[in-house]
Short mmCIF file of C-alpha atoms and ligand atoms in Angstrom, two decimals:
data_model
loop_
_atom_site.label_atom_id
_atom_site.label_comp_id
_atom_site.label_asym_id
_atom_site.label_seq_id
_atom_site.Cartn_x
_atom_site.Cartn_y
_atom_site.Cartn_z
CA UNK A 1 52.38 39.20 358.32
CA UNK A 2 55.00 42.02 357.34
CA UNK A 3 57.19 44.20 360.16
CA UNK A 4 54.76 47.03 359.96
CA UNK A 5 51.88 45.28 360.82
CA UNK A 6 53.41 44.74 364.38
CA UNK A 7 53.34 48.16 365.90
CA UNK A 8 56.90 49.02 365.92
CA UNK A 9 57.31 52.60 365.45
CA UNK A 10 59.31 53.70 361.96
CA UNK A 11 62.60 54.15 363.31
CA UNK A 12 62.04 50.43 363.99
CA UNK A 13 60.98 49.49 361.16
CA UNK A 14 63.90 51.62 359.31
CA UNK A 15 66.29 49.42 361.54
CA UNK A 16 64.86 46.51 360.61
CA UNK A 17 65.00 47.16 357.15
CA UNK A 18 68.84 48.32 357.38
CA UNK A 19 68.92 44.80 358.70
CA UNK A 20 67.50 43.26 356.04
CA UNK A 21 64.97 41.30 357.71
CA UNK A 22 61.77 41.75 355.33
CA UNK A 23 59.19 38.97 357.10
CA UNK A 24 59.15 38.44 360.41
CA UNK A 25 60.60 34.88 361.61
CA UNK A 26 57.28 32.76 363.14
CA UNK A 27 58.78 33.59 366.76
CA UNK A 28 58.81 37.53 366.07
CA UNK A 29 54.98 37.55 365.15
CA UNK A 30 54.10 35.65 368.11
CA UNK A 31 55.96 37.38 370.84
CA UNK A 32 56.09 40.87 369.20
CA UNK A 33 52.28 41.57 370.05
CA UNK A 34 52.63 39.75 373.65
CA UNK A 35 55.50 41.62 374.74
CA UNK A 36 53.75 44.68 373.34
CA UNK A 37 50.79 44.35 375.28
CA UNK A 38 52.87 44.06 378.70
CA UNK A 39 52.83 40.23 379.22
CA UNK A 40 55.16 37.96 381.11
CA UNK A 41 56.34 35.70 378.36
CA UNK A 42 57.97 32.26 378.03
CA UNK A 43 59.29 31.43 374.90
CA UNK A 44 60.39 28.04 373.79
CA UNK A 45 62.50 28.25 370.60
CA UNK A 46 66.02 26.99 369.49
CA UNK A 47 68.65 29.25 368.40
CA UNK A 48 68.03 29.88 365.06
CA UNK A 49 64.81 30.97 364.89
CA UNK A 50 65.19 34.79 365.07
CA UNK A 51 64.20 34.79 368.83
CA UNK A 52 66.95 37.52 370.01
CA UNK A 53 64.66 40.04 367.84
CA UNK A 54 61.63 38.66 368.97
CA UNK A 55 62.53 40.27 372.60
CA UNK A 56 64.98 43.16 371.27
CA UNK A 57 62.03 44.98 368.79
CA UNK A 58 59.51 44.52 371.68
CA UNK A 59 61.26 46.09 374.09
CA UNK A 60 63.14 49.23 371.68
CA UNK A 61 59.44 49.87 371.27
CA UNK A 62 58.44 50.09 374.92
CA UNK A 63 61.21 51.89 375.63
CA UNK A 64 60.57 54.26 372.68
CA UNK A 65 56.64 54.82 373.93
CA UNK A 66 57.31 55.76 377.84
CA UNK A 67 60.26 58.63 379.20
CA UNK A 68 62.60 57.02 381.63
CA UNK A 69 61.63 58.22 385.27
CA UNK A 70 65.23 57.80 386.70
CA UNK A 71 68.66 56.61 386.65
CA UNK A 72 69.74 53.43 385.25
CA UNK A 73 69.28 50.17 383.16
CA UNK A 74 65.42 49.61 381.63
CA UNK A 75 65.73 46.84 380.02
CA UNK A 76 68.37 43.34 381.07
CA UNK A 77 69.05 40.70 379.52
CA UNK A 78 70.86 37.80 381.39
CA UNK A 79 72.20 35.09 378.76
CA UNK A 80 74.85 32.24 379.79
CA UNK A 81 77.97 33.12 377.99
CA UNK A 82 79.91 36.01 377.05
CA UNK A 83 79.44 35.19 373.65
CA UNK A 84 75.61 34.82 373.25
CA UNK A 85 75.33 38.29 375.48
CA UNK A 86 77.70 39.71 373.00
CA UNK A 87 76.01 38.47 370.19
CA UNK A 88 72.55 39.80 372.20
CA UNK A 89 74.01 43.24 372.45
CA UNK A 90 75.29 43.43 368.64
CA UNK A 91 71.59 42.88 367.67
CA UNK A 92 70.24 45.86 369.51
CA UNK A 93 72.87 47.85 368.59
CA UNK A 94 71.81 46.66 364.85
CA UNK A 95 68.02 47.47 365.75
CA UNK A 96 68.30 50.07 367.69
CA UNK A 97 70.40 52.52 365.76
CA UNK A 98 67.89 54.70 364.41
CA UNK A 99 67.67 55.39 368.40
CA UNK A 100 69.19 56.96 370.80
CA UNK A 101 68.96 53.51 373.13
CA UNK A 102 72.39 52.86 374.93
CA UNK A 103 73.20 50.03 375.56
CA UNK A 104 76.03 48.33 378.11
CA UNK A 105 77.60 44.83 377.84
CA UNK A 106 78.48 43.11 381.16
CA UNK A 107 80.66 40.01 381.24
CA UNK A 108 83.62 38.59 383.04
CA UNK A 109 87.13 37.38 381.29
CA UNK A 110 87.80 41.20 380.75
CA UNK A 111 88.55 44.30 382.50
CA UNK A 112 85.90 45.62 384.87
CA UNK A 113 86.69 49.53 384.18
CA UNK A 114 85.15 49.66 380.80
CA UNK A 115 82.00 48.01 381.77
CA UNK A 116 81.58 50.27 385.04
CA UNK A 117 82.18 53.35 382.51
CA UNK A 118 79.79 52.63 380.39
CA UNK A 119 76.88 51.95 383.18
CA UNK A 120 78.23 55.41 384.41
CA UNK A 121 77.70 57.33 381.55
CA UNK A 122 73.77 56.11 381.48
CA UNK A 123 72.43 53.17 379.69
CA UNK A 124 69.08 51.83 378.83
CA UNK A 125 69.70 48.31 378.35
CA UNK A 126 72.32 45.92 379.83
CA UNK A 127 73.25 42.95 378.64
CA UNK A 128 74.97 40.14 381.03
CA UNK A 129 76.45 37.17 382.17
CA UNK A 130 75.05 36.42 385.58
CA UNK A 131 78.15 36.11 387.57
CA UNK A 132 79.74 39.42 386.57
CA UNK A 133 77.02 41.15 387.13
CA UNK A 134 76.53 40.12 390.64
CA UNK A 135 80.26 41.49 390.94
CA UNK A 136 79.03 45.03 389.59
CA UNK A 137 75.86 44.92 391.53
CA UNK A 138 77.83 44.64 395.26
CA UNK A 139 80.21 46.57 394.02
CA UNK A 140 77.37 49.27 393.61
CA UNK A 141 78.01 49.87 389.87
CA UNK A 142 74.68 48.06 388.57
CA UNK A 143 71.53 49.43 390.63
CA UNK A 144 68.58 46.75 389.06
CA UNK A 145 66.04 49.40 390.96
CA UNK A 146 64.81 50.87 387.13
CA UNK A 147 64.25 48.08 385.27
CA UNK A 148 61.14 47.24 383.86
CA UNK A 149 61.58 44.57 381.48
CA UNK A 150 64.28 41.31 382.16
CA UNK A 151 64.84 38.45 379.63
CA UNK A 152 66.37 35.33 380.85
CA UNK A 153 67.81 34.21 377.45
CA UNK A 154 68.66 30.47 377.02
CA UNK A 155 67.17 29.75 380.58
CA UNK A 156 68.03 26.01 379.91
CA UNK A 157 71.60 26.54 379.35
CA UNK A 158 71.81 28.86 382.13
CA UNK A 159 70.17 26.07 384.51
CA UNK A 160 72.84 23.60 382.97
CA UNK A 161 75.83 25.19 383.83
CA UNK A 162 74.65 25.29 387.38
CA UNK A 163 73.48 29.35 387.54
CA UNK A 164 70.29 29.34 389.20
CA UNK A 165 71.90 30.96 392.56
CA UNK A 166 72.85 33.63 390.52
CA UNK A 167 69.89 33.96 388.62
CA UNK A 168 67.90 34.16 391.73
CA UNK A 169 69.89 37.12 393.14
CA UNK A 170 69.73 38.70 390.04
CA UNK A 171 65.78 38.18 389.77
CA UNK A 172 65.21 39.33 393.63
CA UNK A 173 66.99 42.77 392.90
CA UNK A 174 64.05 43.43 390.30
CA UNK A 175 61.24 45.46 390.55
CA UNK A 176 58.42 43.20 391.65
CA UNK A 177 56.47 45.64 389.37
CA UNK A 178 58.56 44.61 385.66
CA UNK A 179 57.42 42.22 382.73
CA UNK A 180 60.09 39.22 382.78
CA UNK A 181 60.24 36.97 379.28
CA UNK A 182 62.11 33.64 379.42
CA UNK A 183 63.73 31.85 376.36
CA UNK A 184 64.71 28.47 376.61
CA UNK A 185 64.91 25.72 373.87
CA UNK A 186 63.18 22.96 376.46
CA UNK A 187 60.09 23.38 378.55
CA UNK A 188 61.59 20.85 381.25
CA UNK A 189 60.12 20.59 384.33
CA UNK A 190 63.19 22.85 385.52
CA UNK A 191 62.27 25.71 383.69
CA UNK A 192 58.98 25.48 384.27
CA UNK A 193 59.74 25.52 388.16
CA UNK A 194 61.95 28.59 387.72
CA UNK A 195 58.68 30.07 385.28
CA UNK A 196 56.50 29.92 387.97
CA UNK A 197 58.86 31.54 390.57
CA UNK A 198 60.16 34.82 388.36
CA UNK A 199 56.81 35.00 385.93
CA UNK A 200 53.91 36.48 386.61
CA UNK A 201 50.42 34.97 384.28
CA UNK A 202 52.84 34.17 381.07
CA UNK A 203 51.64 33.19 378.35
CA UNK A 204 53.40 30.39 375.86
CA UNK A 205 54.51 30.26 373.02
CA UNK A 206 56.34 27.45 371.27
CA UNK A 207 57.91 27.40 367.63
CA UNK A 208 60.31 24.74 366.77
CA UNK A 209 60.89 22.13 369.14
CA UNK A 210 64.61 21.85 370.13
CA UNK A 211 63.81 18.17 369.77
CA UNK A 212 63.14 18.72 365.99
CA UNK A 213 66.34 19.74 364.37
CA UNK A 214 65.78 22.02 361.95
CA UNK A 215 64.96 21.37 358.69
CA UNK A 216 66.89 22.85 356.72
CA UNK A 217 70.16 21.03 357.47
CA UNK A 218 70.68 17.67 355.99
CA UNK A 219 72.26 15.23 358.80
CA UNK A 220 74.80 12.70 358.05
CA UNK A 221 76.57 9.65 360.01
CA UNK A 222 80.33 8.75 359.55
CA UNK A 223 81.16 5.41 361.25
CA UNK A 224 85.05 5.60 362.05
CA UNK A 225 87.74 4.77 364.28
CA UNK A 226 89.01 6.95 366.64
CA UNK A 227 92.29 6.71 365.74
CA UNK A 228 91.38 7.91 362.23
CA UNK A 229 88.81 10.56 362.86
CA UNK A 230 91.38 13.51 362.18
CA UNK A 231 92.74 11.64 359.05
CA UNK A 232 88.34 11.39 357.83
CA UNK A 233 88.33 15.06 358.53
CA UNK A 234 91.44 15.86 356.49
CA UNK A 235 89.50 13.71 353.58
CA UNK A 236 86.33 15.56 353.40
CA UNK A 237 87.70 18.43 353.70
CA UNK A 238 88.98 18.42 350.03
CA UNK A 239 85.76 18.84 349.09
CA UNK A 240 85.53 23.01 348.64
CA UNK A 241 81.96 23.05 349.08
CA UNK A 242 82.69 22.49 353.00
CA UNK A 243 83.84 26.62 352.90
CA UNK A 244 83.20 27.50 356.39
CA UNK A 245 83.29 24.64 358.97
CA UNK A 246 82.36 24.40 362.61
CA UNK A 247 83.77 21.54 364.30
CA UNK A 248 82.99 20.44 368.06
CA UNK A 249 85.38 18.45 370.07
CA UNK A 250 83.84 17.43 373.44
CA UNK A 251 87.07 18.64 375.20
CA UNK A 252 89.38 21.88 375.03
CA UNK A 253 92.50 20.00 374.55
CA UNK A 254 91.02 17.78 371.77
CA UNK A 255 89.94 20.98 370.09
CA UNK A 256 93.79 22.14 370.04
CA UNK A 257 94.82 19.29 369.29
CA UNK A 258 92.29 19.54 366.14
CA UNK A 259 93.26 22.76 365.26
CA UNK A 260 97.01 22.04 365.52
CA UNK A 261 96.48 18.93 363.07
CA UNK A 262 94.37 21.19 360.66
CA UNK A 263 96.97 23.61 360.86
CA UNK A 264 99.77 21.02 359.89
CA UNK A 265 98.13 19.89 356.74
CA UNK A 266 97.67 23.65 355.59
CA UNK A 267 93.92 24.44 356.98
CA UNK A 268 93.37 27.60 358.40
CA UNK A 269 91.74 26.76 361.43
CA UNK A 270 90.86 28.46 364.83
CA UNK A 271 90.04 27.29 368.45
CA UNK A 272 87.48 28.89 370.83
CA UNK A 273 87.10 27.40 374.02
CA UNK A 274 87.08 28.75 377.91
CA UNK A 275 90.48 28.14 378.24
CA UNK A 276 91.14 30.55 375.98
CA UNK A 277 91.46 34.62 376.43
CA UNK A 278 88.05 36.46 376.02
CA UNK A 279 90.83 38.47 373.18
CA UNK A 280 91.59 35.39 372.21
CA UNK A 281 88.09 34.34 371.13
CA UNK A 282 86.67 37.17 369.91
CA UNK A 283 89.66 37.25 367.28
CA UNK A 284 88.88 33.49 366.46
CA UNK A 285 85.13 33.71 366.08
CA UNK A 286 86.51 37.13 363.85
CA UNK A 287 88.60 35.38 361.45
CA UNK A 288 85.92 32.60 361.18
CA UNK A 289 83.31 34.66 360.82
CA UNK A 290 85.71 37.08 357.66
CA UNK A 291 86.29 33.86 356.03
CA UNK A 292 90.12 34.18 357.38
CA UNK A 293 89.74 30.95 359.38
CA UNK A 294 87.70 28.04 357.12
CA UNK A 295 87.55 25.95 360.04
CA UNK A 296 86.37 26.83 363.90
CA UNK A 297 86.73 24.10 366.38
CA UNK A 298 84.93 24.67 369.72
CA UNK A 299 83.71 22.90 372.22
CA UNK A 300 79.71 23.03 373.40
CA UNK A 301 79.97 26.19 375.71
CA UNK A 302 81.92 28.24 373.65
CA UNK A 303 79.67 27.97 370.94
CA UNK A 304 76.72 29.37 372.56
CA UNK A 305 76.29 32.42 371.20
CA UNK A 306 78.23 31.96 367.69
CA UNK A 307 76.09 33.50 365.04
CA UNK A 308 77.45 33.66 361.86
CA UNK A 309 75.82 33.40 358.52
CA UNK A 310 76.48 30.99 356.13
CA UNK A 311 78.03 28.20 358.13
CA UNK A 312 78.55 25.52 355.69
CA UNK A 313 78.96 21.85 357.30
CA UNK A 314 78.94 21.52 361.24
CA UNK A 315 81.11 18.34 361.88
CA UNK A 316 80.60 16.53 364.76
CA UNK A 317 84.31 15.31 365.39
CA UNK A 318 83.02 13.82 369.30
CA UNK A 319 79.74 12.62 369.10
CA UNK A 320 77.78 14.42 371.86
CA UNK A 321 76.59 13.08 375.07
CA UNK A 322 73.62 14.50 374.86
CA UNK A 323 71.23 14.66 372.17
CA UNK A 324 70.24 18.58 373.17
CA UNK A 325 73.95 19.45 372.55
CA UNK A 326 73.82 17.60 369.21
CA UNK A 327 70.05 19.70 368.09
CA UNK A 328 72.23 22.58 369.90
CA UNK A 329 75.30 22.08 367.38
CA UNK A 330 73.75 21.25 363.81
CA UNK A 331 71.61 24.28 364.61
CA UNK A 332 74.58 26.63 363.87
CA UNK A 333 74.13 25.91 360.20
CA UNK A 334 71.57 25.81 358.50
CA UNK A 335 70.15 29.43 360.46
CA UNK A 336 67.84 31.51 358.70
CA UNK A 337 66.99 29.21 356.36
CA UNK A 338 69.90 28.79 354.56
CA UNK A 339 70.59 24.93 353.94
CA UNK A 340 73.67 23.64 355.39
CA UNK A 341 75.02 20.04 356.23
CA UNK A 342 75.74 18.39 359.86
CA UNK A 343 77.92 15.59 360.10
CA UNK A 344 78.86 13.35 362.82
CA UNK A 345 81.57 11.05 363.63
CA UNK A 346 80.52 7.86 364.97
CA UNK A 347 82.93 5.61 366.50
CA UNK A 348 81.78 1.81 368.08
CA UNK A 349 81.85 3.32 371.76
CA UNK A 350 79.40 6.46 370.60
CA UNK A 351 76.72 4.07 368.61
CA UNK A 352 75.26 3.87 372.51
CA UNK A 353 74.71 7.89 371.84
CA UNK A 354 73.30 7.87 368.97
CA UNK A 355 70.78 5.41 369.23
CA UNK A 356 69.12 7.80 372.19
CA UNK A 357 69.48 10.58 369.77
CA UNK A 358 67.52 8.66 367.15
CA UNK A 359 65.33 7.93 370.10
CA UNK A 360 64.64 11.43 370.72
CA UNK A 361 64.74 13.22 367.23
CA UNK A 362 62.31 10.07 366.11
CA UNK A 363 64.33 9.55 362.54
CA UNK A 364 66.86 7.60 361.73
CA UNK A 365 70.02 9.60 360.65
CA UNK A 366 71.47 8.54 357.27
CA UNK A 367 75.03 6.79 357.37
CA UNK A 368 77.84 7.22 354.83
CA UNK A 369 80.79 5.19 354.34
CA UNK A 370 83.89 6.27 352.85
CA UNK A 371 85.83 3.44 352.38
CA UNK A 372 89.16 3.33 354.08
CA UNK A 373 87.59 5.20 357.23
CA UNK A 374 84.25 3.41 357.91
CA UNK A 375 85.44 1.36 361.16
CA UNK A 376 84.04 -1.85 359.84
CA UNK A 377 86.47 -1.31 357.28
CA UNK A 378 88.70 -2.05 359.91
CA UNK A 379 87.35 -4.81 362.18
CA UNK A 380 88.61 -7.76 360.11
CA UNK A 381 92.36 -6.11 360.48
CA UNK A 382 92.17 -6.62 364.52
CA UNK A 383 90.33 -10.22 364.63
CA UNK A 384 92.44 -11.54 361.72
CA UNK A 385 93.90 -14.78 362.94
CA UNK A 386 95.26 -17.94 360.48
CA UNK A 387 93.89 -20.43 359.45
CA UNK A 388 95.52 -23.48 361.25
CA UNK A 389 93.88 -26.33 358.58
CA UNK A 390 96.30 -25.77 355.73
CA UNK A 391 100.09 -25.18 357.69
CA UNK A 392 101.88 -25.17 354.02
CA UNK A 393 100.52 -22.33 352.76
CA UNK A 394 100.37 -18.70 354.29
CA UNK A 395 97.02 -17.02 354.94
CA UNK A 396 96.75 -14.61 352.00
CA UNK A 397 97.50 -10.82 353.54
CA UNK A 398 94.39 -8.65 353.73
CA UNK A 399 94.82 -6.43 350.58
CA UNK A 400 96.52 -3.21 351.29
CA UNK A 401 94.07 -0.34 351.23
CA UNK A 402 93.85 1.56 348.00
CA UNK A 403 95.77 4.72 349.22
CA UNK A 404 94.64 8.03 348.20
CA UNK A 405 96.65 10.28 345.88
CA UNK A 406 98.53 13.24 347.44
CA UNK A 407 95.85 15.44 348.35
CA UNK A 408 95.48 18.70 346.73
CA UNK A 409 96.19 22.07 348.78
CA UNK A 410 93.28 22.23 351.55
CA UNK A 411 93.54 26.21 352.09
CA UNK A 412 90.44 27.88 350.59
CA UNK A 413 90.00 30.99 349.47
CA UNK A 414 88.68 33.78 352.36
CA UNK A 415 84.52 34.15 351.69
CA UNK A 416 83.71 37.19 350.05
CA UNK A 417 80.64 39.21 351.32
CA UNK A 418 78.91 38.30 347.88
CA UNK A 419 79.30 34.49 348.43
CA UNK A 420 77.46 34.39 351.31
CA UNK A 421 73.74 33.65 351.29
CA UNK A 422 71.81 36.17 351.47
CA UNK A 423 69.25 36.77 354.54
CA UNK A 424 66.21 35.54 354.10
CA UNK A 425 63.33 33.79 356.17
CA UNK A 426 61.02 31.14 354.89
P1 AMP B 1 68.68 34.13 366.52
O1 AMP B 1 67.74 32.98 366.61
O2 AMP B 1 68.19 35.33 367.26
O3 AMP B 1 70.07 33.73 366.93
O4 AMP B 1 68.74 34.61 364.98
C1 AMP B 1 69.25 33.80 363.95
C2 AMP B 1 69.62 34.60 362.72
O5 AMP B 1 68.47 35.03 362.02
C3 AMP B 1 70.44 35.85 362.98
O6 AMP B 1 71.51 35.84 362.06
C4 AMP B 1 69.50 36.99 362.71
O7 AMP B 1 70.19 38.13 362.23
C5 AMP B 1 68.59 36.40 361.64
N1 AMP B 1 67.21 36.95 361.68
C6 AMP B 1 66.49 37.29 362.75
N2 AMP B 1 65.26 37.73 362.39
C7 AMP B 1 65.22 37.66 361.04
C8 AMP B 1 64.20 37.98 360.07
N3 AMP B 1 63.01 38.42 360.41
N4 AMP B 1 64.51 37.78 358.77
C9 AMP B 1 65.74 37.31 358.42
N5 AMP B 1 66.72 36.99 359.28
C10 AMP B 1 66.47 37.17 360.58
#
């Protein structure tokens, strides 16, 4: 079904042109009409899947049809992390600019002034993290009084990382009378609790399980020791087709200590994780995201949100805990249908991990040794013991370990616009 066949109005469909979208994504056609027709909505999709338009065109159209009868926000968005409601605010901005819609970001880690100018001045839509916006609300900056439509985008996350107090504040200073749509990438029975308390009659829809990683992005397994995962890195990353890397470290010092290594050997790397500045982030995800910076470590939280095209290779340097983070991570390649590669790390203590992700996904996740790293490689070193039978002659030493040749420069060139793929949707 083309764009125009969803009753967006043309400066809509201009946008979305400008955009470059040509078909919309499965999500779009199935929500677009819904949220059109005034329904409460729950959406269960994975990042990926083009769902931040699938609520953004819906409601730039139902605020296009109707005159605002008062002051204030329209439209909110809540979404977990500074970085998804930034990315959540650059789309409308994208969509909506054949309109006059304004639209105001809320978040913490930066100044409040900006944020309470810009609700001054008169906005449509606002976009925010929960816990800043409860600052602006008792401040009496944020009056919730006008709006008629909320999203809670990436209601699992935002259940995770413990914000349903907030949430529920944030919900009771609604209109009763509003259409609330809720994304999440799980129907657990969590959300579903939290459905039936802020949704009124909502209809489901469901594209993409978040327990079926998508398809596009080939998955690999590379068994090796801990002590050696940075030097396995290092290796594969002399292979040039791995141009623009995302790398997860389960902790923020482990993903400075990543990024220091990667830095030694002459990778351009970057760190984003909440110890870091919000400045300090945004210029990190902006040097990945140029081509400046081949490599971006982060760690699961910080990459909420991170939406840039043509990721390459996601590399698992920790395996994750849990096998939603992992469907979470490879999904940042791959996006849109471009193919990309996910590779994991395995060391003996994480084989626990990823037999429950195997478990879950239902497939069994191909392995690949590169000899020197693979930690069976390395077993025989550690339970190597004489043989007492024959005292006159020395056990023979295990043979050395072909060492590799000095490796060749690791700094790629920046991306260019033209080498990244182009946007398309299957
Ligand atoms: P999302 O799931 O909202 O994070 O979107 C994933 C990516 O798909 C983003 O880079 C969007 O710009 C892109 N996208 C969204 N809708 C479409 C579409 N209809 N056609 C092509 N790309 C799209």
């Amino acid at each position: 079904m083309p764009f125009r066949k969803l009753e967006l109005c043309p400066q809509i469909l201009q946008s979305v042109s400008n955009a470059g979208y040509t078909t919309p994504t499965p999500i779009q056609s199935a929500a677009i009409p819904r949220v059109l027709a005034g329904r409460d909505l729950i959406g269960i999709a994975q990042t990926g899947t083009g769902k931040t338009a699938a609520f953004v065109l819906p409601i730039l159209e139902l605020l296009s049809r109707k005159p605002a009868h008062g002051r204030g926000p329209r439209a909110l968005v809540v979404a977990p992390t500074r970085e998804l409601a930034a990315q959540i605010d650059e789309n409308v901005r994208l969509l909506g600019k054949t309109m006059r819609i304004r639209c105001a970001t809320i978040f913490g880690g930066v100044g409040e002034r900006p944020q309470i100018d810009a609700v001054r001045r008169g906005v449509d839509i606002i976009v925010a993290t929960p816990g800043r916006l409860l600052d602006l609300m008792g401040a009496g900056h944020v009056s919730l009084r006008n709006v008629e439509i909320a999203v809670l985008d990436e209601a699992d996350r935002m259940l995770d990382m413990g914000f349903l107090p907030q949430i529920r504040r944030v919900v009771h200073a609604l209109p009763k009378e509003r259409q609330t749509l809720l994304f999440s990438a799980t129907l657990s029975p969590d959300i579903e609790k939290i459905t039936s308390e802020f949704l009124r009659s909502p209809e489901t829809i469901e594209i993409g399980r978040r327990a079926n990683p998508a398809e596009t992005v080939a998955q690999f397994l590379y068994p090796v020791p801990k002590s050696r995962k940075i030097d396995l890195l290092l290796h594969l990353l002399r292979d040039p087709s791995l141009d623009s890397v995302l790398v997860f470290s389960r902790t923020k010092h482990g993903a400075d200590k990543i990024t220091r290594r990667l830095k030694q050997a002459g990778v351009d790397a970057a760190a984003i994780h909440s110890n870091r500045s919000q400045s300090q982030r945004i210029q990190a995800l902006d040097a990945f995201k140029r081509g400046h910076a081949r490599v971006l470590v982060a760690t699961d939280i910080a990459s909420r949100g991170i939406d840039v095209e043509g990721i390459s290779h996601v590399v698992n340097f920790d395996f994750p805990m849990h096998p939603e983070d992992y469907v979470h991570r490879i999904g940042r390649t791959g996006r849109a249908a471009a193919t990309g590669d996910a590779v994991s790390f395995v060391t003996p203590d994480d084989e626990e991990y990823v037999r429950l992700l195997e478990k879950m996904i239902k497939k069994t996740i191909a392995r690949k040794k590169v000899t020197g790293f693979d930690y069976s490689d390395h077993a025989p070193l550690v339970a190597y013991h004489a043989p007492r039978a024959k005292p006159a002659s020395l056990p023979a030493r295990p043979t050395a370990r072909k060492v590799d040749p000095p490796r060749p420069a690791l700094r790629s060139a920046p991306r260019t616009a033209a080498a990244k793929p182009a946007r398309r949707w299957r």
